PDB file of C-alpha atoms in Angstrom:
ATOM      1  CA  MET A  27     -16.802   0.574   9.110  1.00 87.00           C
ATOM      2  CA  GLU A  28     -20.102   2.733  10.527  1.00 88.00           C
ATOM      3  CA  ASP A  29     -21.096  -0.438  13.161  1.00 88.00           C
ATOM      4  CA  MET A  30     -17.230  -0.099  14.125  1.00 89.00           C
ATOM      5  CA  VAL A  31     -17.499   3.383  14.769  1.00 90.00           C
ATOM      6  CA  ARG A  32     -20.591   2.899  16.447  1.00 90.00           C
ATOM      7  CA  ALA A  33     -18.622   0.512  19.043  1.00 90.00           C
ATOM      8  CA  GLN A  34     -15.499   3.405  19.570  1.00 90.00           C
ATOM      9  CA  PHE A  35     -18.569   5.612  20.576  1.00 90.00           C
ATOM     10  CA  ARG A  36     -20.319   3.575  22.629  1.00 89.00           C
ATOM     11  CA  LEU A  37     -16.620   2.574  24.079  1.00 91.00           C
ATOM     12  CA  LEU A  38     -16.566   6.838  24.750  1.00 89.00           C
ATOM     13  CA  ASP A  39     -19.701   6.520  26.062  1.00 88.00           C
ATOM     14  CA  ASP A  40     -18.938   4.086  28.708  1.00 88.00           C
ATOM     15  CA  LEU A  41     -15.954   6.225  29.509  1.00 88.00           C
ATOM     16  CA  GLY A  42     -17.955   8.967  30.217  1.00 85.00           C
ATOM     17  CA  ILE A  43     -16.260  11.361  27.055  1.00 87.00           C
ATOM     18  CA  GLU A  44     -19.188  13.447  25.395  1.00 84.00           C
ATOM     19  CA  ARG A  45     -17.104  15.108  22.268  1.00 84.00           C
ATOM     20  CA  LEU A  46     -13.800  14.444  21.189  1.00 85.00           C
ATOM     21  CA  TYR A  47     -11.350  17.140  21.122  1.00 80.00           C
ATOM     22  CA  ALA A  48     -10.233  15.508  17.516  1.00 82.00           C
ATOM     23  CA  SER A  49     -10.288  12.039  15.537  1.00 85.00           C
ATOM     24  CA  VAL A  50      -7.512  11.709  13.617  1.00 84.00           C
ATOM     25  CA  GLY A  51      -7.416   8.654  11.368  1.00 82.00           C
ATOM     26  CA  SER A  52      -4.712   7.059   8.804  1.00 78.00           C
ATOM     27  CA  SER A  53      -5.553   4.867   6.220  1.00 81.00           C
ATOM     28  CA  MET A  54      -8.666   2.714   7.446  1.00 84.00           C
ATOM     29  CA  GLY A  55      -9.074   5.121  10.239  1.00 85.00           C
ATOM     30  CA  GLY A  56      -9.704   7.863   7.593  1.00 83.00           C
ATOM     31  CA  MET A  57     -12.708   6.339   6.748  1.00 85.00           C
ATOM     32  CA  GLN A  58     -13.578   5.716  10.316  1.00 88.00           C
ATOM     33  CA  SER A  59     -13.076   9.691  11.043  1.00 87.00           C
ATOM     34  CA  LEU A  60     -15.490  10.740   8.351  1.00 85.00           C
ATOM     35  CA  ALA A  61     -17.901   7.489   9.456  1.00 88.00           C
ATOM     36  CA  ALA A  62     -17.769   9.495  12.829  1.00 88.00           C
ATOM     37  CA  GLY A  63     -18.709  12.782  11.597  1.00 86.00           C
ATOM     38  CA  VAL A  64     -21.324  11.891   9.196  1.00 86.00           C
ATOM     39  CA  LEU A  65     -22.625   9.293  12.571  1.00 88.00           C
ATOM     40  CA  PHE A  66     -21.977  12.062  15.696  1.00 86.00           C
ATOM     41  CA  PRO A  67     -21.398  15.729  14.060  1.00 83.00           C
ATOM     42  CA  GLU A  68     -22.851  16.648  17.347  1.00 79.00           C
ATOM     43  CA  ARG A  69     -19.974  15.221  19.504  1.00 78.00           C
ATOM     44  CA  ARG A  70     -16.686  16.701  18.177  1.00 66.00           C
ATOM     45  CA  GLN A  71     -15.069  19.756  18.066  1.00 60.00           C
ATOM     46  CA  VAL A  72     -12.756  18.881  15.160  1.00 52.00           C
ATOM     47  CA  LEU A  73     -12.896  15.837  12.838  1.00 50.00           C
ATOM     48  CA  MET A  74     -10.557  14.500  10.922  1.00 47.00           C
ATOM     49  CA  MET A  75      -9.054 -19.073  -0.350  1.00 57.00           C
ATOM     50  CA  ASP A  76      -6.810 -21.416   1.996  1.00 63.00           C
ATOM     51  CA  PRO A  77      -7.040 -24.980   2.736  1.00 64.00           C
ATOM     52  CA  ASN A  78      -7.421 -24.592   6.403  1.00 65.00           C
ATOM     53  CA  TRP A  79     -10.724 -21.682   5.641  1.00 66.00           C
ATOM     54  CA  ARG A  80     -13.447 -23.157   7.908  1.00 66.00           C
ATOM     55  CA  ARG A  81     -15.710 -20.017   7.578  1.00 64.00           C
ATOM     56  CA  GLY A  82     -14.640 -18.738  10.563  1.00 66.00           C
ATOM     57  CA  PHE A  83     -15.095 -21.048  12.486  1.00 69.00           C
ATOM     58  CA  TYR A  84     -11.496 -23.062  13.133  1.00 69.00           C
ATOM     59  CA  TYR A  85     -11.714 -21.563  17.279  1.00 70.00           C
ATOM     60  CA  ASP A  86     -12.322 -25.372  18.290  1.00 71.00           C
ATOM     61  CA  THR A  87      -9.816 -26.828  15.584  1.00 69.00           C
ATOM     62  CA  GLY A  88      -7.300 -24.730  16.348  1.00 68.00           C
ATOM     63  CA  ILE A  89      -5.817 -24.855  12.567  1.00 71.00           C
ATOM     64  CA  PRO A  90      -6.208 -21.531  11.193  1.00 74.00           C
ATOM     65  CA  PRO A  91      -5.596 -20.502   7.577  1.00 79.00           C
ATOM     66  CA  HIS A  92      -2.052 -20.077   8.031  1.00 80.00           C
ATOM     67  CA  GLY A  93      -0.739 -20.137   4.599  1.00 82.00           C
ATOM     68  CA  GLY A  94      -3.140 -18.033   3.428  1.00 82.00           C
ATOM     69  CA  MET A  95      -3.159 -15.013   6.200  1.00 84.00           C
ATOM     70  CA  LYS A  96       0.177 -15.366   5.339  1.00 86.00           C
ATOM     71  CA  LEU A  97       0.221 -14.705   1.777  1.00 85.00           C
ATOM     72  CA  ALA A  98      -1.998 -11.731   2.087  1.00 84.00           C
ATOM     73  CA  ARG A  99       0.366 -10.155   4.321  1.00 87.00           C
ATOM     74  CA  GLU A 100       3.052 -10.279   2.079  1.00 86.00           C
ATOM     75  CA  ILE A 101       1.053  -9.470  -0.502  1.00 85.00           C
ATOM     76  CA  ALA A 102      -0.056  -6.371   1.432  1.00 86.00           C
ATOM     77  CA  THR A 103       3.382  -5.554   2.708  1.00 87.00           C
ATOM     78  CA  VAL A 104       4.357  -4.941  -1.076  1.00 85.00           C
ATOM     79  CA  THR A 105       1.577  -2.189  -1.035  1.00 85.00           C
ATOM     80  CA  TYR A 106       2.387  -0.171   1.968  1.00 86.00           C
ATOM     81  CA  ARG A 107       5.513   1.377   0.271  1.00 87.00           C
ATOM     82  CA  SER A 108       6.639   2.648  -2.568  1.00 84.00           C
ATOM     83  CA  GLY A 109       8.412   1.090  -5.558  1.00 83.00           C
ATOM     84  CA  PRO A 110      11.414   3.592  -4.868  1.00 84.00           C
ATOM     85  CA  GLU A 111      11.761   2.996  -1.559  1.00 84.00           C
ATOM     86  CA  TRP A 112      11.903  -1.059  -1.907  1.00 85.00           C
ATOM     87  CA  GLU A 113      14.476  -0.834  -4.529  1.00 87.00           C
ATOM     88  CA  ALA A 114      16.414   1.536  -2.738  1.00 86.00           C
ATOM     89  CA  ARG A 115      16.030  -0.792   0.731  1.00 87.00           C
ATOM     90  CA  PHE A 116      16.991  -4.405  -1.295  1.00 88.00           C
ATOM     91  CA  GLY A 117      17.279  -3.568  -4.728  1.00 88.00           C
ATOM     92  CA  ARG A 118      17.962  -7.094  -6.295  1.00 88.00           C
ATOM     93  CA  ARG A 119      20.425  -7.944  -3.556  1.00 89.00           C
ATOM     94  CA  ARG A 120      20.458 -11.524  -2.573  1.00 88.00           C
ATOM     95  CA  ALA A 121      20.325 -12.806   0.797  1.00 86.00           C
ATOM     96  CA  ASP A 122      23.055 -15.468   0.749  1.00 86.00           C
ATOM     97  CA  SER A 123      25.240 -14.540  -2.717  1.00 84.00           C
ATOM     98  CA  SER A 124      27.381 -17.630  -1.947  1.00 86.00           C
ATOM     99  CA  ARG A 125      24.716 -19.975  -2.184  1.00 87.00           C
ATOM    100  CA  PRO A 126      23.501 -21.483  -5.408  1.00 86.00           C
ATOM    101  CA  PRO A 127      19.676 -19.476  -6.335  1.00 84.00           C
ATOM    102  CA  ALA A 128      16.785 -21.829  -5.439  1.00 80.00           C
ATOM    103  CA  LEU A 129      13.127 -21.237  -5.858  1.00 81.00           C
ATOM    104  CA  CYS A 130      12.687 -20.718  -2.015  1.00 82.00           C
ATOM    105  CA  PRO A 131      12.838 -17.061  -0.590  1.00 84.00           C
ATOM    106  CA  ASP A 132      16.227 -16.092  -2.033  1.00 85.00           C
ATOM    107  CA  PHE A 133      16.227 -12.120  -2.457  1.00 89.00           C
ATOM    108  CA  LEU A 134      16.552 -10.025   0.258  1.00 90.00           C
ATOM    109  CA  ILE A 135      13.570  -8.556  -0.384  1.00 89.00           C
ATOM    110  CA  GLU A 136      11.571 -12.283  -0.565  1.00 90.00           C
ATOM    111  CA  THR A 137      13.186 -13.562   2.939  1.00 90.00           C
ATOM    112  CA  TYR A 138      12.121  -9.532   4.434  1.00 90.00           C
ATOM    113  CA  LEU A 139       8.206 -10.680   3.039  1.00 90.00           C
ATOM    114  CA  ASP A 140       8.293 -14.317   4.237  1.00 90.00           C
ATOM    115  CA  HIS A 141       9.522 -13.542   7.966  1.00 89.00           C
ATOM    116  CA  ALA A 142       6.866 -10.411   8.497  1.00 88.00           C
ATOM    117  CA  GLY A 143       3.740 -12.989   6.665  1.00 88.00           C
ATOM    118  CA  GLU A 144       4.998 -15.514   9.151  1.00 89.00           C
ATOM    119  CA  LYS A 145       4.879 -13.065  12.252  1.00 89.00           C
ATOM    120  CA  TRP A 146       1.912 -11.557  11.176  1.00 88.00           C
ATOM    121  CA  CYS A 147       0.282 -14.534  10.554  1.00 84.00           C
ATOM    122  CA  LEU A 148       0.815 -16.290  14.218  1.00 84.00           C
ATOM    123  CA  GLU A 149      -0.206 -12.896  15.466  1.00 85.00           C
ATOM    124  CA  TYR A 150      -3.462 -11.627  13.972  1.00 86.00           C
ATOM    125  CA  ASP A 151      -6.902 -13.154  13.755  1.00 86.00           C
ATOM    126  CA  PRO A 152      -7.785 -14.214  10.628  1.00 84.00           C
ATOM    127  CA  ASN A 153     -11.650 -13.893  11.293  1.00 85.00           C
ATOM    128  CA  SER A 154     -10.551  -9.939  12.232  1.00 87.00           C
ATOM    129  CA  LEU A 155      -8.738  -9.801   8.448  1.00 85.00           C
ATOM    130  CA  LEU A 156     -11.727 -10.637   6.862  1.00 83.00           C
ATOM    131  CA  TYR A 157     -14.249  -7.885   8.775  1.00 87.00           C
ATOM    132  CA  VAL A 158     -11.729  -5.026   8.194  1.00 89.00           C
ATOM    133  CA  SER A 159     -11.072  -6.110   4.842  1.00 87.00           C
ATOM    134  CA  LYS A 160     -14.621  -6.206   3.983  1.00 88.00           C
ATOM    135  CA  ALA A 161     -15.548  -3.037   5.865  1.00 90.00           C
ATOM    136  CA  MET A 162     -13.243  -1.018   3.606  1.00 89.00           C
ATOM    137  CA  ASP A 163     -14.793  -2.623   0.573  1.00 88.00           C
ATOM    138  CA  LEU A 164     -18.455  -1.976   1.420  1.00 89.00           C
ATOM    139  CA  PHE A 165     -17.661   1.782   3.097  1.00 91.00           C
ATOM    140  CA  ASP A 166     -20.302   4.471   1.361  1.00 93.00           C
ATOM    141  CA  LEU A 167     -21.053   7.659   2.480  1.00 92.00           C
ATOM    142  CA  GLY A 168     -23.511   8.244  -0.259  1.00 93.00           C
ATOM    143  CA  ALA A 169     -26.964   9.414   0.876  1.00 94.00           C
ATOM    144  CA  GLU A 170     -28.776   7.002  -1.024  1.00 94.00           C
ATOM    145  CA  HIS A 171     -25.930   3.801   0.259  1.00 92.00           C
ATOM    146  CA  ARG A 172     -27.073   5.442   4.054  1.00 91.00           C
ATOM    147  CA  LYS A 173     -30.344   5.438   3.128  1.00 93.00           C
ATOM    148  CA  MET A 174     -30.068   1.831   2.205  1.00 92.00           C
ATOM    149  CA  ILE A 175     -27.899   0.661   5.445  1.00 89.00           C
ATOM    150  CA  ASN A 176     -30.390   2.743   7.914  1.00 88.00           C
ATOM    151  CA  ALA A 177     -33.223   0.906   6.660  1.00 90.00           C
ATOM    152  CA  LEU A 178     -31.587  -2.404   6.951  1.00 87.00           C
ATOM    153  CA  ARG A 179     -30.383  -1.569  10.167  1.00 84.00           C
ATOM    154  CA  ALA A 180     -33.962  -0.300  10.628  1.00 86.00           C
ATOM    155  CA  GLU A 181     -35.219  -3.862   9.514  1.00 84.00           C
ATOM    156  CA  ASN A 182     -32.430  -5.633  12.163  1.00 82.00           C
ATOM    157  CA  ALA A 183     -33.123  -3.965  15.175  1.00 78.00           C
ATOM    158  CA  GLN A 184     -34.154  -6.701  17.138  1.00 75.00           C
ATOM    159  CA  LYS A 185     -31.318  -8.987  16.141  1.00 73.00           C
ATOM    160  CA  LEU A 186     -28.802  -5.759  16.049  1.00 67.00           C
ATOM    161  CA  GLU A 187     -29.965  -5.383  20.470  1.00 69.00           C
ATOM    162  CA  LYS A 188     -28.799  -8.973  20.482  1.00 65.00           C
ATOM    163  CA  TYR A 189     -25.145  -8.375  19.807  1.00 60.00           C
ATOM    164  CA  GLY A 190     -22.792 -11.262  20.326  1.00 53.00           C
ATOM    165  CA  GLU A 191     -25.219 -14.035  19.153  1.00 58.00           C
ATOM    166  CA  VAL A 192     -24.255 -16.167  16.011  1.00 54.00           C
ATOM    167  CA  ASP A 193     -26.445 -16.167  13.373  1.00 59.00           C
ATOM    168  CA  GLU A 194     -25.933 -19.882  11.659  1.00 57.00           C
ATOM    169  CA  ASP A 195     -27.442 -18.171   7.936  1.00 57.00           C
ATOM    170  CA  ALA A 196     -25.453 -15.095   7.905  1.00 58.00           C
ATOM    171  CA  ALA A 197     -21.947 -17.442   8.634  1.00 50.00           C
ATOM    172  CA  LEU A 198     -22.411 -19.200   4.813  1.00 56.00           C
ATOM    173  CA  CYS A 199     -20.251 -18.168   2.369  1.00 57.00           C
ATOM    174  CA  SER A 200     -20.681 -19.314  -1.277  1.00 56.00           C
ATOM    175  CA  LEU A 201     -19.167 -18.604  -4.292  1.00 56.00           C
ATOM    176  CA  THR A 202     -21.269 -19.213  -7.724  1.00 60.00           C
ATOM    177  CA  LEU A 203     -19.155 -19.505 -10.698  1.00 59.00           C
ATOM    178  CA  PRO A 204     -20.539 -18.533 -14.332  1.00 62.00           C
ATOM    179  CA  ASP A 205     -21.259 -21.557 -17.147  1.00 68.00           C
ATOM    180  CA  THR A 206     -19.080 -18.506 -19.145  1.00 66.00           C
ATOM    181  CA  PRO A 207     -15.824 -16.952 -17.855  1.00 62.00           C
ATOM    182  CA  TYR A 208     -16.403 -13.094 -17.252  1.00 58.00           C
ATOM    183  CA  GLU A 209     -13.731 -11.900 -19.583  1.00 62.00           C
ATOM    184  CA  GLU A 210     -15.905 -13.572 -22.406  1.00 54.00           C
ATOM    185  CA  GLN A 211     -19.625 -12.556 -21.769  1.00 49.00           C
ATOM    186  CA  GLU A 212     -21.025  -9.938 -24.001  1.00 54.00           C
ATOM    187  CA  ASP A 213     -21.826  -6.463 -22.636  1.00 50.00           C
ATOM    188  CA  SER A 214     -24.987  -7.482 -20.052  1.00 44.00           C
ATOM    189  CA  SER A 215     -26.556  -4.493 -21.081  1.00 43.00           C
ATOM    190  CA  ALA A 216     -26.678  -5.613 -24.653  1.00 44.00           C
ATOM    191  CA  ALA A 217     -29.236  -8.300 -23.571  1.00 42.00           C
ATOM    192  CA  MET A 218     -32.163  -6.035 -21.892  1.00 40.00           C
ATOM    193  CA  ALA A 219     -34.787  -4.514 -23.824  1.00 42.00           C
ATOM    194  CA  ASP A 220     -34.969  -1.372 -24.549  1.00 46.00           C
ATOM    195  CA  SER A 221     -37.496  -0.623 -22.009  1.00 43.00           C
ATOM    196  CA  ASP A 222     -36.073  -2.023 -19.475  1.00 47.00           C
ATOM    197  CA  ARG A 223     -32.785  -0.599 -19.990  1.00 45.00           C
ATOM    198  CA  GLU A 224     -31.895   2.652 -17.261  1.00 49.00           C
ATOM    199  CA  PRO A 225     -30.398   5.705 -18.334  1.00 45.00           C
ATOM    200  CA  ALA A 226     -26.770   5.545 -17.721  1.00 45.00           C
ATOM    201  CA  ILE A 227     -25.642   8.205 -15.307  1.00 49.00           C
ATOM    202  CA  GLN A 228     -23.225  10.975 -16.855  1.00 49.00           C
ATOM    203  CA  ARG A 229     -21.126  13.117 -14.914  1.00 54.00           C
ATOM    204  CA  ASN A 230     -17.677  15.066 -14.931  1.00 58.00           C
ATOM    205  CA  PRO A 231     -15.085  12.556 -14.214  1.00 58.00           C
ATOM    206  CA  HIS A 232     -13.204  16.038 -12.287  1.00 66.00           C
ATOM    207  CA  GLN A 233     -16.182  17.047 -10.491  1.00 82.00           C
ATOM    208  CA  PRO A 234     -17.569  14.925  -6.645  1.00 87.00           C
ATOM    209  CA  PRO A 235     -20.241  12.597  -7.258  1.00 89.00           C
ATOM    210  CA  ALA A 236     -23.721  14.923  -5.999  1.00 92.00           C
ATOM    211  CA  ASP A 237     -24.297  11.580  -4.445  1.00 94.00           C
ATOM    212  CA  LEU A 238     -21.795  11.728  -2.215  1.00 94.00           C
ATOM    213  CA  ILE A 239     -21.803  15.843  -1.502  1.00 95.00           C
ATOM    214  CA  ALA A 240     -25.277  14.972   0.019  1.00 95.00           C
ATOM    215  CA  GLY A 241     -24.243  12.298   2.235  1.00 94.00           C
ATOM    216  CA  LEU A 242     -21.344  14.471   3.400  1.00 95.00           C
ATOM    217  CA  GLN A 243     -23.528  17.207   3.875  1.00 95.00           C
ATOM    218  CA  PRO A 244     -23.115  16.788   8.404  1.00 94.00           C
ATOM    219  CA  LEU A 245     -19.813  17.593   7.846  1.00 94.00           C
ATOM    220  CA  SER A 246     -20.392  21.071   5.988  1.00 94.00           C
ATOM    221  CA  SER A 247     -19.283  22.634   9.204  1.00 92.00           C
ATOM    222  CA  THR A 248     -16.438  20.640  10.592  1.00 93.00           C
ATOM    223  CA  PRO A 249     -12.842  21.966  10.039  1.00 94.00           C
ATOM    224  CA  THR A 250     -11.153  19.216   8.324  1.00 94.00           C
ATOM    225  CA  LEU A 251      -7.776  18.600   7.227  1.00 95.00           C
ATOM    226  CA  VAL A 252      -7.158  15.975   4.496  1.00 96.00           C
ATOM    227  CA  LEU A 253      -3.582  14.693   3.404  1.00 94.00           C
ATOM    228  CA  GLY A 254      -2.523  12.850   0.578  1.00 94.00           C
ATOM    229  CA  VAL A 255       0.631  11.197  -0.378  1.00 92.00           C
ATOM    230  CA  ALA A 256       1.965  10.746  -3.678  1.00 92.00           C
ATOM    231  CA  SER A 257       4.197   8.054  -3.289  1.00 91.00           C
ATOM    232  CA  ASP A 258       1.044   5.894  -1.500  1.00 91.00           C
ATOM    233  CA  ILE A 259      -0.688   3.253  -4.322  1.00 87.00           C
ATOM    234  CA  LEU A 260      -3.529   2.309  -1.902  1.00 88.00           C
ATOM    235  CA  PHE A 261      -5.314   5.567  -1.103  1.00 90.00           C
ATOM    236  CA  PRO A 262      -3.843   7.486  -4.109  1.00 91.00           C
ATOM    237  CA  ALA A 263      -3.590  11.220  -3.714  1.00 92.00           C
ATOM    238  CA  TRP A 264      -6.245  11.874  -6.303  1.00 92.00           C
ATOM    239  CA  GLN A 265      -9.021   9.879  -3.892  1.00 91.00           C
ATOM    240  CA  GLN A 266      -7.566  12.784  -1.748  1.00 93.00           C
ATOM    241  CA  ARG A 267      -8.023  15.430  -3.589  1.00 94.00           C
ATOM    242  CA  GLU A 268     -11.678  14.355  -4.237  1.00 93.00           C
ATOM    243  CA  ILE A 269     -12.307  13.713  -0.658  1.00 94.00           C
ATOM    244  CA  ALA A 270     -11.595  17.713  -0.510  1.00 95.00           C
ATOM    245  CA  GLU A 271     -13.286  18.920  -3.214  1.00 95.00           C
ATOM    246  CA  THR A 272     -16.637  16.741  -1.784  1.00 96.00           C
ATOM    247  CA  LEU A 273     -16.665  18.570   1.305  1.00 95.00           C
ATOM    248  CA  LYS A 274     -15.614  22.152  -0.093  1.00 96.00           C
ATOM    249  CA  ARG A 275     -18.917  21.484  -2.300  1.00 96.00           C
ATOM    250  CA  THR A 276     -20.957  20.713   1.284  1.00 95.00           C
ATOM    251  CA  GLY A 277     -19.835  24.633   1.662  1.00 95.00           C
ATOM    252  CA  ASN A 278     -17.522  23.434   4.255  1.00 95.00           C
ATOM    253  CA  ARG A 279     -15.379  26.215   3.625  1.00 95.00           C
ATOM    254  CA  ASN A 280     -12.680  25.649   6.338  1.00 94.00           C
ATOM    255  CA  VAL A 281     -11.030  22.501   4.634  1.00 95.00           C
ATOM    256  CA  THR A 282      -7.553  22.060   4.512  1.00 96.00           C
ATOM    257  CA  HIS A 283      -5.645  20.096   1.902  1.00 96.00           C
ATOM    258  CA  ILE A 284      -1.960  19.035   2.108  1.00 94.00           C
ATOM    259  CA  GLU A 285      -0.229  16.489  -0.589  1.00 95.00           C
ATOM    260  CA  LEU A 286       3.625  15.366   0.268  1.00 93.00           C
ATOM    261  CA  GLY A 287       4.969  14.658  -2.929  1.00 90.00           C
ATOM    262  CA  GLU A 288       7.495  12.158  -4.151  1.00 83.00           C
ATOM    263  CA  GLU A 289      10.215  14.720  -3.181  1.00 79.00           C
ATOM    264  CA  LYS A 290       9.346  14.718   0.358  1.00 81.00           C
ATOM    265  CA  SER A 291       7.954  11.096   1.440  1.00 81.00           C
ATOM    266  CA  LEU A 292       8.635   7.554  -0.497  1.00 84.00           C
ATOM    267  CA  PHE A 293       7.122   5.536   2.393  1.00 87.00           C
ATOM    268  CA  GLY A 294       3.853   5.204   0.010  1.00 88.00           C
ATOM    269  CA  HIS A 295       0.882   4.340   2.346  1.00 89.00           C
ATOM    270  CA  ASP A 296       2.944   4.168   5.486  1.00 89.00           C
ATOM    271  CA  THR A 297       4.275   7.429   5.188  1.00 90.00           C
ATOM    272  CA  PHE A 298       1.618   8.281   7.916  1.00 88.00           C
ATOM    273  CA  LEU A 299       3.748   6.285  10.498  1.00 88.00           C
ATOM    274  CA  LEU A 300       7.360   6.985   9.378  1.00 87.00           C
ATOM    275  CA  ASP A 301       7.037  10.359   8.260  1.00 89.00           C
ATOM    276  CA  LEU A 302       6.720  12.623  11.631  1.00 90.00           C
ATOM    277  CA  GLU A 303       7.740  16.094  10.065  1.00 91.00           C
ATOM    278  CA  GLY A 304       5.250  16.085   6.991  1.00 91.00           C
ATOM    279  CA  VAL A 305       2.695  13.945   8.498  1.00 92.00           C
ATOM    280  CA  GLY A 306       2.976  14.942  12.313  1.00 92.00           C
ATOM    281  CA  GLY A 307       3.713  18.763  11.442  1.00 93.00           C
ATOM    282  CA  ALA A 308       0.911  18.854   9.524  1.00 93.00           C
ATOM    283  CA  VAL A 309      -1.851  17.519  12.254  1.00 94.00           C
ATOM    284  CA  LYS A 310       0.356  19.891  14.252  1.00 94.00           C
ATOM    285  CA  ASP A 311      -0.550  22.764  12.821  1.00 94.00           C
ATOM    286  CA  PHE A 312      -4.202  21.775  11.409  1.00 94.00           C
ATOM    287  CA  LEU A 313      -5.120  21.358  15.371  1.00 92.00           C
ATOM    288  CA  ASN A 314      -2.787  24.263  16.699  1.00 91.00           C
TER     289      ASN A 314
END
């Protein structure tokens, strides 16, 4: 994620843009806005398995992992909205009630998802999906994680200068399954000697982690808007509350937290795309 932000700021350098008025991000873009504030605090004014799988090397074959991409998009699409919104749009209506039920896409919601998945997988690069997904999984602005990443970047400085070249070793991807299924394994900590055990880290679940507070210190003087949506199941509202509270714990006195309840928006994660009044109004008021 941070490498993506660095690439964005290289583009700003080439465009001759020294400072940003604001960094506005939704969904993954929200992660990038936080990362931008941590990496470049001085440059802002305001921050806000498929059968055709080839380990990414399919450009020459012309056969992308179509089936997996389509299924991934269909599953993801369900999570972009809320249950009540899907119910209101489609309910249990069938695409063609005059025909006998079939095992192929039959309900109206199924045909919608099938079309959305088919259209998307023909336009989106599977490698891009993998990198975006992995970047979100690994995103961590905690102080210890950032220290580890900075050390790794320093160790690989020469490789980073040769960006664009493919490292054959890095391209390998494998999965080794254990002899015993995960759900049947005993607690791994039970197999460790008492002397080898590390003390468990105890913290109040209602308090932000100290490591994250330390990691977000570069944002301690940055006016920040955090906006959550109660119907969002991908980036749940409690996470936005935690982000706002963490920023306040850094000493930031200019944190604005807004939460749109289900009575105001049932669009789920896609609220930032569809609710111009609730989201757009909040962003406008904050920037003004």
